[in-house]
C-alpha atoms as a printed R data frame, in Angstrom:
    type eleno elety resid chain resno       x      y      z
1   ATOM     1    CA   MET     A     1 -53.001 16.355 88.236
2   ATOM     2    CA   PHE     A     2 -53.728 18.829 85.474
3   ATOM     3    CA   ARG     A     3 -53.099 17.703 81.921
4   ATOM     4    CA   LYS     A     4 -51.836 20.015 79.230
5   ATOM     5    CA   ARG     A     5 -54.441 20.556 76.576
6   ATOM     6    CA   LYS     A     6 -53.457 18.690 73.426
7   ATOM     7    CA   GLU     A     7 -52.200 20.680 70.465
8   ATOM     8    CA   LEU     A     8 -54.398 20.773 67.379
9   ATOM     9    CA   VAL     A     9 -53.332 20.876 63.753
10  ATOM    10    CA   GLY     A    10 -54.518 24.095 62.108
11  ATOM    11    CA   VAL     A    11 -56.241 23.438 58.767
12  ATOM    12    CA   ASP     A    12 -57.002 26.412 56.528
13  ATOM    13    CA   VAL     A    13 -59.040 25.675 53.390
14  ATOM    14    CA   GLY     A    14 -58.904 28.537 50.895
15  ATOM    15    CA   SER     A    15 -60.105 28.820 47.325
16  ATOM    16    CA   TYR     A    16 -56.566 28.386 45.930
17  ATOM    17    CA   ALA     A    17 -54.883 26.014 48.377
18  ATOM    18    CA   VAL     A    18 -55.209 24.098 51.624
19  ATOM    19    CA   LYS     A    19 -52.678 24.762 54.368
20  ATOM    20    CA   MET     A    20 -51.689 22.862 57.515
21  ATOM    21    CA   VAL     A    21 -49.738 24.107 60.523
22  ATOM    22    CA   GLN     A    22 -48.659 21.992 63.488
23  ATOM    23    CA   LEU     A    23 -47.114 23.453 66.641
24  ATOM    24    CA   THR     A    24 -45.660 22.026 69.827
25  ATOM    25    CA   GLU     A    25 -44.525 23.661 73.046
26  ATOM    26    CA   GLY     A    26 -40.977 24.967 72.701
27  ATOM    27    CA   LYS     A    27 -38.446 26.170 75.259
28  ATOM    28    CA   SER     A    28 -39.716 29.745 75.270
29  ATOM    29    CA   GLY     A    29 -43.020 29.546 73.423
30  ATOM    30    CA   HIS     A    30 -44.409 27.721 70.439
31  ATOM    31    CA   LYS     A    31 -42.248 25.544 68.222
32  ATOM    32    CA   LEU     A    32 -42.984 24.871 64.565
33  ATOM    33    CA   GLU     A    33 -43.409 21.128 64.152
34  ATOM    34    CA   ASN     A    34 -44.783 20.971 60.626
35  ATOM    35    CA   LEU     A    35 -46.364 23.073 57.904
36  ATOM    36    CA   GLY     A    36 -47.229 22.810 54.256
37  ATOM    37    CA   MET     A    37 -49.718 23.632 51.545
38  ATOM    38    CA   ALA     A    38 -51.247 21.986 48.494
39  ATOM    39    CA   LEU     A    39 -52.976 23.650 45.555
40  ATOM    40    CA   LEU     A    40 -56.651 22.981 44.876
41  ATOM    41    CA   PRO     A    41 -58.120 22.396 41.414
42  ATOM    42    CA   HIS     A    42 -59.858 25.412 39.899
43  ATOM    43    CA   GLU     A    43 -63.473 25.790 41.147
44  ATOM    44    CA   ALA     A    44 -63.083 23.198 43.944
45  ATOM    45    CA   VAL     A    45 -63.927 26.075 46.279
46  ATOM    46    CA   SER     A    46 -66.107 28.832 44.850
47  ATOM    47    CA   ASP     A    47 -67.448 31.996 46.502
48  ATOM    48    CA   GLY     A    48 -66.295 30.748 49.903
49  ATOM    49    CA   ARG     A    49 -68.212 27.466 49.559
50  ATOM    50    CA   ILE     A    50 -66.737 24.031 48.955
51  ATOM    51    CA   ALA     A    51 -68.192 23.090 45.587
52  ATOM    52    CA   GLN     A    52 -66.355 19.759 45.262
53  ATOM    53    CA   PRO     A    53 -65.971 18.307 48.784
54  ATOM    54    CA   GLU     A    54 -64.630 14.926 47.639
55  ATOM    55    CA   ILE     A    55 -61.779 16.600 45.742
56  ATOM    56    CA   VAL     A    56 -60.918 18.940 48.636
57  ATOM    57    CA   ALA     A    57 -60.959 16.006 51.083
58  ATOM    58    CA   ASP     A    58 -58.608 14.057 48.803
59  ATOM    59    CA   VAL     A    59 -56.166 16.982 48.607
60  ATOM    60    CA   LEU     A    60 -56.227 17.243 52.420
61  ATOM    61    CA   ARG     A    61 -55.525 13.528 52.803
62  ATOM    62    CA   LYS     A    62 -52.578 13.692 50.411
63  ATOM    63    CA   LEU     A    63 -51.148 16.781 52.090
64  ATOM    64    CA   SER     A    64 -51.321 15.237 55.566
65  ATOM    65    CA   LYS     A    65 -49.673 12.077 54.228
66  ATOM    66    CA   ASN     A    66 -46.862 14.064 52.603
67  ATOM    67    CA   LEU     A    67 -46.312 15.998 55.851
68  ATOM    68    CA   LYS     A    68 -46.520 12.790 57.909
69  ATOM    69    CA   ILE     A    69 -49.367 14.303 59.958
70  ATOM    70    CA   LYS     A    70 -51.662 11.559 61.185
71  ATOM    71    CA   PRO     A    71 -55.385 12.260 60.743
72  ATOM    72    CA   GLY     A    72 -56.799 13.334 64.108
73  ATOM    73    CA   PRO     A    73 -58.116 16.365 65.984
74  ATOM    74    CA   ILE     A    74 -57.832 19.654 64.128
75  ATOM    75    CA   ALA     A    75 -58.940 23.268 64.329
76  ATOM    76    CA   ALA     A    76 -60.553 24.691 61.202
77  ATOM    77    CA   SER     A    77 -62.443 27.883 60.384
78  ATOM    78    CA   VAL     A    78 -65.371 29.191 58.383
79  ATOM    79    CA   SER     A    79 -65.782 32.538 56.667
80  ATOM    80    CA   GLY     A    80 -67.700 34.415 54.028
81  ATOM    81    CA   TYR     A    81 -71.355 35.234 53.751
82  ATOM    82    CA   GLU     A    82 -72.342 32.290 55.962
83  ATOM    83    CA   VAL     A    83 -70.853 34.026 59.017
84  ATOM    84    CA   MET     A    84 -72.253 37.109 60.756
85  ATOM    85    CA   ILE     A    85 -70.435 39.024 63.468
86  ATOM    86    CA   LYS     A    86 -71.971 41.893 65.389
87  ATOM    87    CA   LYS     A    87 -71.064 43.901 68.440
88  ATOM    88    CA   ILE     A    88 -74.241 44.572 70.406
89  ATOM    89    CA   GLU     A    89 -75.161 46.212 73.697
90  ATOM    90    CA   MET     A    90 -77.082 44.200 76.259
91  ATOM    91    CA   PRO     A    91 -78.154 44.963 79.835
92  ATOM    92    CA   THR     A    92 -75.563 43.773 82.350
93  ATOM    93    CA   MET     A    93 -76.266 40.129 83.241
94  ATOM    94    CA   THR     A    94 -74.505 36.816 83.824
95  ATOM    95    CA   GLU     A    95 -73.201 34.716 80.943
96  ATOM    96    CA   GLU     A    96 -75.931 32.124 81.541
97  ATOM    97    CA   GLU     A    97 -78.634 34.793 81.474
98  ATOM    98    CA   LEU     A    98 -77.137 36.249 78.328
99  ATOM    99    CA   GLY     A    99 -77.202 32.878 76.562
100 ATOM   100    CA   ALA     A   100 -80.869 32.373 77.394
101 ATOM   101    CA   ARG     A   101 -81.765 35.889 76.290
102 ATOM   102    CA   LEU     A   102 -79.964 35.609 72.986
103 ATOM   103    CA   ARG     A   103 -81.708 32.326 72.226
104 ATOM   104    CA   GLN     A   104 -85.028 34.130 72.651
105 ATOM   105    CA   GLU     A   105 -84.086 37.295 70.768
106 ATOM   106    CA   ILE     A   106 -81.673 36.066 68.080
107 ATOM   107    CA   VAL     A   107 -83.935 37.227 65.216
108 ATOM   108    CA   GLN     A   108 -83.373 40.824 66.347
109 ATOM   109    CA   TYR     A   109 -79.692 40.544 65.463
110 ATOM   110    CA   VAL     A   110 -79.408 38.094 62.541
111 ATOM   111    CA   PRO     A   111 -81.836 37.404 59.679
112 ATOM   112    CA   TYR     A   112 -82.313 33.729 60.601
113 ATOM   113    CA   GLN     A   113 -84.215 31.618 63.076
114 ATOM   114    CA   LEU     A   114 -82.313 30.015 65.964
115 ATOM   115    CA   ASP     A   115 -82.588 26.529 64.472
116 ATOM   116    CA   GLU     A   116 -80.806 27.751 61.309
117 ATOM   117    CA   VAL     A   117 -77.619 29.032 62.934
118 ATOM   118    CA   ASN     A   118 -74.890 28.107 65.373
119 ATOM   119    CA   VAL     A   119 -74.519 30.983 67.827
120 ATOM   120    CA   ASP     A   120 -71.607 31.949 70.062
121 ATOM   121    CA   TYR     A   121 -70.883 35.107 71.997
122 ATOM   122    CA   GLU     A   122 -68.332 36.777 74.222
123 ATOM   123    CA   ILE     A   123 -68.830 39.532 76.777
124 ATOM   124    CA   LEU     A   124 -66.270 42.198 75.879
125 ATOM   125    CA   ASP     A   125 -66.554 44.986 78.425
126 ATOM   126    CA   VAL     A   126 -68.799 47.459 80.166
127 ATOM   127    CA   SER     A   127 -70.543 49.700 77.632
128 ATOM   128    CA   LYS     A   128 -68.945 53.124 77.297
129 ATOM   129    CA   SER     A   129 -72.168 54.716 76.051
130 ATOM   130    CA   ARG     A   130 -74.800 53.398 78.486
131 ATOM   131    CA   ALA     A   131 -74.713 52.699 82.207
132 ATOM   132    CA   LYS     A   132 -75.637 49.176 83.334
133 ATOM   133    CA   PHE     A   133 -75.059 47.823 79.812
134 ATOM   134    CA   MET     A   134 -72.256 45.687 78.397
135 ATOM   135    CA   ASP     A   135 -70.699 45.176 74.966
136 ATOM   136    CA   VAL     A   136 -71.170 41.676 73.558
137 ATOM   137    CA   LEU     A   137 -69.562 40.133 70.477
138 ATOM   138    CA   LEU     A   138 -72.141 37.935 68.756
139 ATOM   139    CA   VAL     A   139 -71.179 35.335 66.136
140 ATOM   140    CA   ALA     A   140 -73.701 33.381 64.080
141 ATOM   141    CA   ALA     A   141 -72.877 30.838 61.362
142 ATOM   142    CA   LYS     A   142 -75.328 28.997 59.107
143 ATOM   143    CA   LYS     A   143 -75.695 25.432 60.408
144 ATOM   144    CA   GLU     A   144 -75.996 24.033 56.886
145 ATOM   145    CA   ALA     A   145 -72.667 25.536 55.816
146 ATOM   146    CA   VAL     A   146 -70.856 24.463 59.004
147 ATOM   147    CA   SER     A   147 -72.281 20.941 58.792
148 ATOM   148    CA   SER     A   148 -71.199 20.586 55.154
149 ATOM   149    CA   TYR     A   149 -67.693 21.825 55.969
150 ATOM   150    CA   VAL     A   150 -67.330 19.558 58.995
151 ATOM   151    CA   GLY     A   151 -68.572 16.627 56.896
152 ATOM   152    CA   MET     A   152 -65.857 17.244 54.306
153 ATOM   153    CA   LEU     A   153 -63.159 17.357 57.000
154 ATOM   154    CA   ARG     A   154 -64.405 14.096 58.491
155 ATOM   155    CA   THR     A   155 -64.441 12.490 55.042
156 ATOM   156    CA   ALA     A   156 -60.749 13.415 54.876
157 ATOM   157    CA   GLY     A   157 -60.235 11.546 58.166
158 ATOM   158    CA   PHE     A   158 -59.976 14.498 60.535
159 ATOM   159    CA   ASP     A   159 -61.861 15.351 63.711
160 ATOM   160    CA   PRO     A   160 -62.671 19.096 63.737
161 ATOM   161    CA   VAL     A   161 -62.898 19.655 67.500
162 ATOM   162    CA   VAL     A   162 -62.662 23.448 67.061
163 ATOM   163    CA   VAL     A   163 -64.460 25.337 64.290
164 ATOM   164    CA   ASP     A   164 -63.315 28.951 64.461
165 ATOM   165    CA   VAL     A   165 -63.938 32.009 62.282
166 ATOM   166    CA   ASP     A   166 -61.258 33.371 59.922
167 ATOM   167    CA   TYR     A   167 -61.421 36.832 61.525
168 ATOM   168    CA   PHE     A   168 -60.536 35.444 64.953
169 ATOM   169    CA   ALA     A   169 -57.829 33.096 63.655
170 ATOM   170    CA   LEU     A   170 -56.265 36.070 61.887
171 ATOM   171    CA   SER     A   171 -56.255 38.244 65.010
172 ATOM   172    CA   ASN     A   172 -54.987 35.365 67.204
173 ATOM   173    CA   ALA     A   173 -52.018 34.797 64.882
174 ATOM   174    CA   PHE     A   174 -51.222 38.510 64.863
175 ATOM   175    CA   GLU     A   175 -51.421 38.768 68.657
176 ATOM   176    CA   ALA     A   176 -49.162 35.730 69.119
177 ATOM   177    CA   THR     A   177 -46.584 37.270 66.783
178 ATOM   178    CA   TYR     A   178 -46.698 41.001 67.508
179 ATOM   179    CA   GLY     A   179 -48.572 41.268 70.813
180 ATOM   180    CA   ILE     A   180 -51.427 43.570 71.800
181 ATOM   181    CA   PHE     A   181 -51.405 47.295 71.065
182 ATOM   182    CA   PRO     A   182 -53.655 48.676 73.853
183 ATOM   183    CA   GLU     A   183 -53.761 52.230 72.516
184 ATOM   184    CA   GLU     A   184 -53.905 51.508 68.778
185 ATOM   185    CA   ASN     A   185 -56.381 50.264 66.184
186 ATOM   186    CA   ILE     A   186 -54.722 47.797 63.825
187 ATOM   187    CA   ALA     A   187 -56.197 46.659 60.506
188 ATOM   188    CA   LEU     A   188 -55.400 43.076 59.503
189 ATOM   189    CA   MET     A   189 -55.975 42.118 55.862
190 ATOM   190    CA   ASP     A   190 -55.540 38.509 54.726
191 ATOM   191    CA   ILE     A   191 -55.552 38.654 50.918
192 ATOM   192    CA   GLY     A   192 -56.390 35.309 49.402
193 ATOM   193    CA   ALA     A   193 -57.091 34.197 45.855
194 ATOM   194    CA   SER     A   194 -60.717 35.306 45.607
195 ATOM   195    CA   LYS     A   195 -61.468 37.313 48.757
196 ATOM   196    CA   THR     A   196 -59.825 39.411 51.441
197 ATOM   197    CA   THR     A   197 -60.602 38.988 55.119
198 ATOM   198    CA   MET     A   198 -60.351 42.293 56.990
199 ATOM   199    CA   THR     A   199 -60.574 42.769 60.721
200 ATOM   200    CA   ILE     A   200 -59.728 45.855 62.762
201 ATOM   201    CA   VAL     A   201 -58.577 44.970 66.256
202 ATOM   202    CA   GLN     A   202 -58.511 47.207 69.297
203 ATOM   203    CA   ALA     A   203 -56.536 45.994 72.327
204 ATOM   204    CA   GLY     A   204 -56.585 42.478 70.865
205 ATOM   205    CA   ARG     A   205 -60.348 42.387 70.277
206 ATOM   206    CA   PRO     A   206 -62.138 42.551 66.911
207 ATOM   207    CA   LEU     A   207 -63.754 45.949 66.531
208 ATOM   208    CA   PHE     A   208 -64.810 45.678 62.898
209 ATOM   209    CA   THR     A   209 -64.905 42.815 60.370
210 ATOM   210    CA   ARG     A   210 -65.501 42.734 56.646
211 ATOM   211    CA   ASP     A   211 -65.006 40.354 53.711
212 ATOM   212    CA   LEU     A   212 -63.825 42.180 50.590
213 ATOM   213    CA   THR     A   213 -64.417 40.638 47.175
214 ATOM   214    CA   PHE     A   214 -60.928 40.906 45.737
215 ATOM   215    CA   GLY     A   215 -57.866 38.709 45.744
216 ATOM   216    CA   GLY     A   216 -54.998 37.422 43.662
217 ATOM   217    CA   HIS     A   217 -57.299 35.991 40.983
218 ATOM   218    CA   SER     A   218 -58.371 39.525 40.032
219 ATOM   219    CA   ILE     A   219 -54.785 40.263 38.964
220 ATOM   220    CA   THR     A   220 -54.704 37.014 36.980
221 ATOM   221    CA   HIS     A   221 -57.972 37.967 35.238
222 ATOM   222    CA   ARG     A   222 -56.580 41.402 34.381
223 ATOM   223    CA   ILE     A   223 -53.400 39.879 32.919
224 ATOM   224    CA   ALA     A   224 -55.419 37.340 30.920
225 ATOM   225    CA   THR     A   225 -57.488 40.175 29.451
226 ATOM   226    CA   GLU     A   226 -54.487 42.419 28.770
227 ATOM   227    CA   PHE     A   227 -52.498 39.688 27.011
228 ATOM   228    CA   GLU     A   228 -55.520 37.848 25.551
229 ATOM   229    CA   THR     A   229 -54.375 34.560 27.000
230 ATOM   230    CA   SER     A   230 -55.663 31.740 29.208
231 ATOM   231    CA   MET     A   231 -56.011 31.988 32.984
232 ATOM   232    CA   GLU     A   232 -53.372 29.284 33.359
233 ATOM   233    CA   LYS     A   233 -50.783 31.228 31.365
234 ATOM   234    CA   ALA     A   234 -51.821 34.501 33.027
235 ATOM   235    CA   GLU     A   235 -51.112 32.911 36.421
236 ATOM   236    CA   ARG     A   236 -47.635 31.910 35.254
237 ATOM   237    CA   ILE     A   237 -47.016 35.436 33.967
238 ATOM   238    CA   LYS     A   238 -48.163 36.879 37.298
239 ATOM   239    CA   LEU     A   239 -45.746 34.627 39.188
240 ATOM   240    CA   GLY     A   240 -42.887 35.369 36.778
241 ATOM   241    CA   LEU     A   241 -42.850 31.783 35.503
242 ATOM   242    CA   ALA     A   242 -43.774 32.384 31.861
243 ATOM   243    CA   SER     A   243 -41.232 30.869 29.480
244 ATOM   244    CA   ASP     A   244 -41.580 33.562 26.807
245 ATOM   245    CA   SER     A   245 -40.816 37.276 27.164
246 ATOM   246    CA   VAL     A   246 -43.551 39.584 28.442
247 ATOM   247    CA   ASP     A   247 -44.127 43.266 27.714
248 ATOM   248    CA   ARG     A   248 -43.209 44.752 31.090
249 ATOM   249    CA   ALA     A   249 -45.120 47.977 30.508
250 ATOM   250    CA   ARG     A   250 -48.370 46.124 29.774
251 ATOM   251    CA   LEU     A   251 -47.807 43.844 32.771
252 ATOM   252    CA   GLU     A   252 -47.235 46.830 35.055
253 ATOM   253    CA   LYS     A   253 -50.422 48.404 33.670
254 ATOM   254    CA   ALA     A   254 -52.408 45.278 34.636
255 ATOM   255    CA   PHE     A   255 -51.016 45.371 38.182
256 ATOM   256    CA   VAL     A   256 -51.576 49.116 38.642
257 ATOM   257    CA   GLU     A   257 -55.160 49.016 37.384
258 ATOM   258    CA   THR     A   258 -55.998 46.095 39.685
259 ATOM   259    CA   LEU     A   259 -54.400 47.716 42.718
260 ATOM   260    CA   ALA     A   260 -56.440 50.855 42.058
261 ATOM   261    CA   GLU     A   261 -59.617 48.757 42.277
262 ATOM   262    CA   TRP     A   262 -58.375 47.133 45.489
263 ATOM   263    CA   GLY     A   263 -57.681 50.566 46.951
264 ATOM   264    CA   THR     A   264 -61.236 51.685 46.171
265 ATOM   265    CA   ASP     A   265 -62.696 48.630 47.941
266 ATOM   266    CA   VAL     A   266 -60.497 49.137 51.003
267 ATOM   267    CA   LYS     A   267 -61.420 52.837 51.175
268 ATOM   268    CA   ARG     A   268 -65.107 51.944 51.017
269 ATOM   269    CA   ALA     A   269 -64.749 49.477 53.896
270 ATOM   270    CA   LEU     A   270 -62.783 51.969 55.993
271 ATOM   271    CA   ASP     A   271 -65.346 54.704 55.300
272 ATOM   272    CA   PHE     A   272 -67.974 52.367 56.729
273 ATOM   273    CA   PHE     A   273 -65.763 51.717 59.762
274 ATOM   274    CA   PHE     A   274 -65.219 55.437 60.409
275 ATOM   275    CA   SER     A   275 -68.951 56.142 59.998
276 ATOM   276    CA   HIS     A   276 -69.562 53.841 62.988
277 ATOM   277    CA   PHE     A   277 -66.472 54.941 64.919
278 ATOM   278    CA   PRO     A   278 -66.046 58.613 63.914
279 ATOM   279    CA   GLU     A   279 -63.496 59.358 66.628
280 ATOM   280    CA   ALA     A   280 -61.354 56.302 65.905
281 ATOM   281    CA   LYS     A   281 -57.955 56.437 64.242
282 ATOM   282    CA   LEU     A   282 -56.360 53.626 62.266
283 ATOM   283    CA   HIS     A   283 -52.695 53.333 63.169
284 ATOM   284    CA   LYS     A   284 -51.319 50.568 60.948
285 ATOM   285    CA   ILE     A   285 -52.229 47.914 58.372
286 ATOM   286    CA   PHE     A   286 -50.706 44.433 58.406
287 ATOM   287    CA   LEU     A   287 -51.044 42.339 55.240
288 ATOM   288    CA   SER     A   288 -51.052 38.555 55.036
289 ATOM   289    CA   GLY     A   289 -52.284 35.834 52.691
290 ATOM   290    CA   GLY     A   290 -50.957 34.490 49.421
291 ATOM   291    CA   SER     A   291 -51.341 37.841 47.626
292 ATOM   292    CA   ALA     A   292 -49.832 40.004 50.365
293 ATOM   293    CA   ARG     A   293 -46.522 40.166 48.503
294 ATOM   294    CA   VAL     A   294 -47.957 41.682 45.312
295 ATOM   295    CA   PRO     A   295 -45.157 44.040 44.196
296 ATOM   296    CA   GLY     A   296 -45.746 47.564 45.444
297 ATOM   297    CA   LEU     A   297 -48.872 46.756 47.457
298 ATOM   298    CA   GLU     A   298 -47.561 48.058 50.787
299 ATOM   299    CA   LYS     A   299 -46.397 51.360 49.311
300 ATOM   300    CA   PHE     A   300 -49.585 51.720 47.272
301 ATOM   301    CA   LEU     A   301 -51.887 51.291 50.274
302 ATOM   302    CA   GLN     A   302 -49.787 53.601 52.392
303 ATOM   303    CA   ALA     A   303 -49.917 56.295 49.692
304 ATOM   304    CA   GLU     A   304 -53.651 55.839 49.045
305 ATOM   305    CA   LEU     A   305 -54.774 55.657 52.670
306 ATOM   306    CA   GLY     A   306 -52.086 57.588 54.509
307 ATOM   307    CA   ILE     A   307 -51.647 54.648 56.902
308 ATOM   308    CA   PRO     A   308 -48.387 52.685 57.367
309 ATOM   309    CA   ALA     A   309 -48.601 49.162 55.927
310 ATOM   310    CA   GLU     A   310 -46.356 46.124 56.137
311 ATOM   311    CA   VAL     A   311 -46.473 42.387 55.448
312 ATOM   312    CA   CYS     A   312 -47.141 40.197 58.476
313 ATOM   313    CA   ASN     A   313 -45.021 37.076 58.961
314 ATOM   314    CA   PRO     A   314 -46.614 34.961 61.722
315 ATOM   315    CA   LEU     A   315 -43.690 32.523 61.732
316 ATOM   316    CA   LEU     A   316 -41.346 35.301 62.836
317 ATOM   317    CA   HIS     A   317 -40.896 34.322 66.488
318 ATOM   318    CA   LEU     A   318 -41.544 30.575 66.345
319 ATOM   319    CA   GLU     A   319 -38.813 28.169 67.283
320 ATOM   320    CA   ALA     A   320 -37.938 26.141 64.171
321 ATOM   321    CA   ASP     A   321 -35.316 23.458 63.611
322 ATOM   322    CA   PRO     A   322 -32.953 24.896 60.951
323 ATOM   323    CA   ALA     A   323 -32.150 21.346 59.824
324 ATOM   324    CA   ARG     A   324 -35.828 20.880 58.866
325 ATOM   325    CA   PHE     A   325 -36.993 24.368 57.912
326 ATOM   326    CA   ASP     A   326 -35.083 26.665 55.582
327 ATOM   327    CA   ALA     A   327 -35.237 30.246 56.894
328 ATOM   328    CA   ALA     A   328 -35.730 31.703 53.411
329 ATOM   329    CA   TYR     A   329 -38.638 29.323 52.772
330 ATOM   330    CA   LEU     A   330 -40.325 30.270 56.052
331 ATOM   331    CA   GLU     A   331 -39.888 33.946 55.218
332 ATOM   332    CA   GLN     A   332 -41.445 33.425 51.803
333 ATOM   333    CA   ILE     A   333 -44.382 31.216 52.842
334 ATOM   334    CA   GLY     A   334 -45.078 32.854 56.217
335 ATOM   335    CA   PRO     A   335 -47.804 35.339 55.193
336 ATOM   336    CA   GLN     A   336 -49.832 32.530 53.588
337 ATOM   337    CA   MET     A   337 -49.854 30.601 56.858
338 ATOM   338    CA   THR     A   338 -51.382 33.312 59.061
339 ATOM   339    CA   ILE     A   339 -54.887 31.868 59.443
340 ATOM   340    CA   GLY     A   340 -53.478 28.330 59.684
341 ATOM   341    CA   LEU     A   341 -51.187 29.437 62.508
342 ATOM   342    CA   GLY     A   342 -54.056 31.174 64.293
343 ATOM   343    CA   LEU     A   343 -55.960 27.894 64.157
344 ATOM   344    CA   ALA     A   344 -52.980 25.837 65.334
345 ATOM   345    CA   LEU     A   345 -52.862 28.009 68.457
346 ATOM   346    CA   ARG     A   346 -56.320 26.779 69.465
347 ATOM   347    CA   ARG     A   347 -56.863 23.940 71.923
348 ATOM   348    CA   ALA     A   348 -59.679 21.494 72.416
349 ATOM   349    CA   GLY     A   349 -62.154 22.940 74.878
350 ATOM   350    CA   ASP     A   350 -61.426 26.565 73.974
351 ATOM   351    CA   LYS     A   351 -64.468 28.803 73.867
């Protein structure tokens, strides 16, 4: 008899917090079993790298204990400068032949030797530009970075049976929530504390990926500079938690100036996308991540780019026990759980 593939806990380690999502099979789809997040100490994760693995592992252990999630098999993801994704054209061949060829020719596509990277690939479709060629999505991740990350997860007591890439987890969560738009190009932007993961998907497949170097911390820095205060107090001001009164005009100025910089970075990335796909059109932008709910961000991007934008809530269609999960809480925390949900959808043995 066939066995159902066991669900995995999705573990998303960001620079600001760690998040866990656990799903089970519901009556008409996926059911939310558990979720939660815990803040990380400042500088525990820096520039996409885990600078203090023992501290991050300890936070993960405590979070899983608080959520009553037993350490076991999980799906996690890597991102940042250690990951390279390219769409390439190769002569039509079998998957086995493709694997052998890529092992021989990997230096043509990434600036590393084969023994320095973990390589995966997926045949996408027949090439539209050349007969007897096919489009291939190539993913390469530095072995050193992956090994260090996996080691930290194992120190925390977990078994990372799937190590995904943030871009793919993001698109998987979106597809599970909103479906596939066969005739549209959709931009997904997960805005974290120190970076933004952008992927443009076409018919459910990544067409373009980019890491942008802005996030919620840039607003905190701007507030700290404007009010000549500490980062800790600036964070409280940003979240509306400051105990003393704040000059609203100066605070609005800090937000507007930061959003203008974000808009410039997004425009630059989209210009690069359109230079490679000059006939493409971008139909909509979906925002997720802890900084997706920055006041006015949706309207600002729509005005700057001329593209409709909205916040993505990946928990939208999940079954959830109302006795355990408050609807308002799920609405508020949902965007932060997008990558974690995309990981929780994975199963052991997935390619």
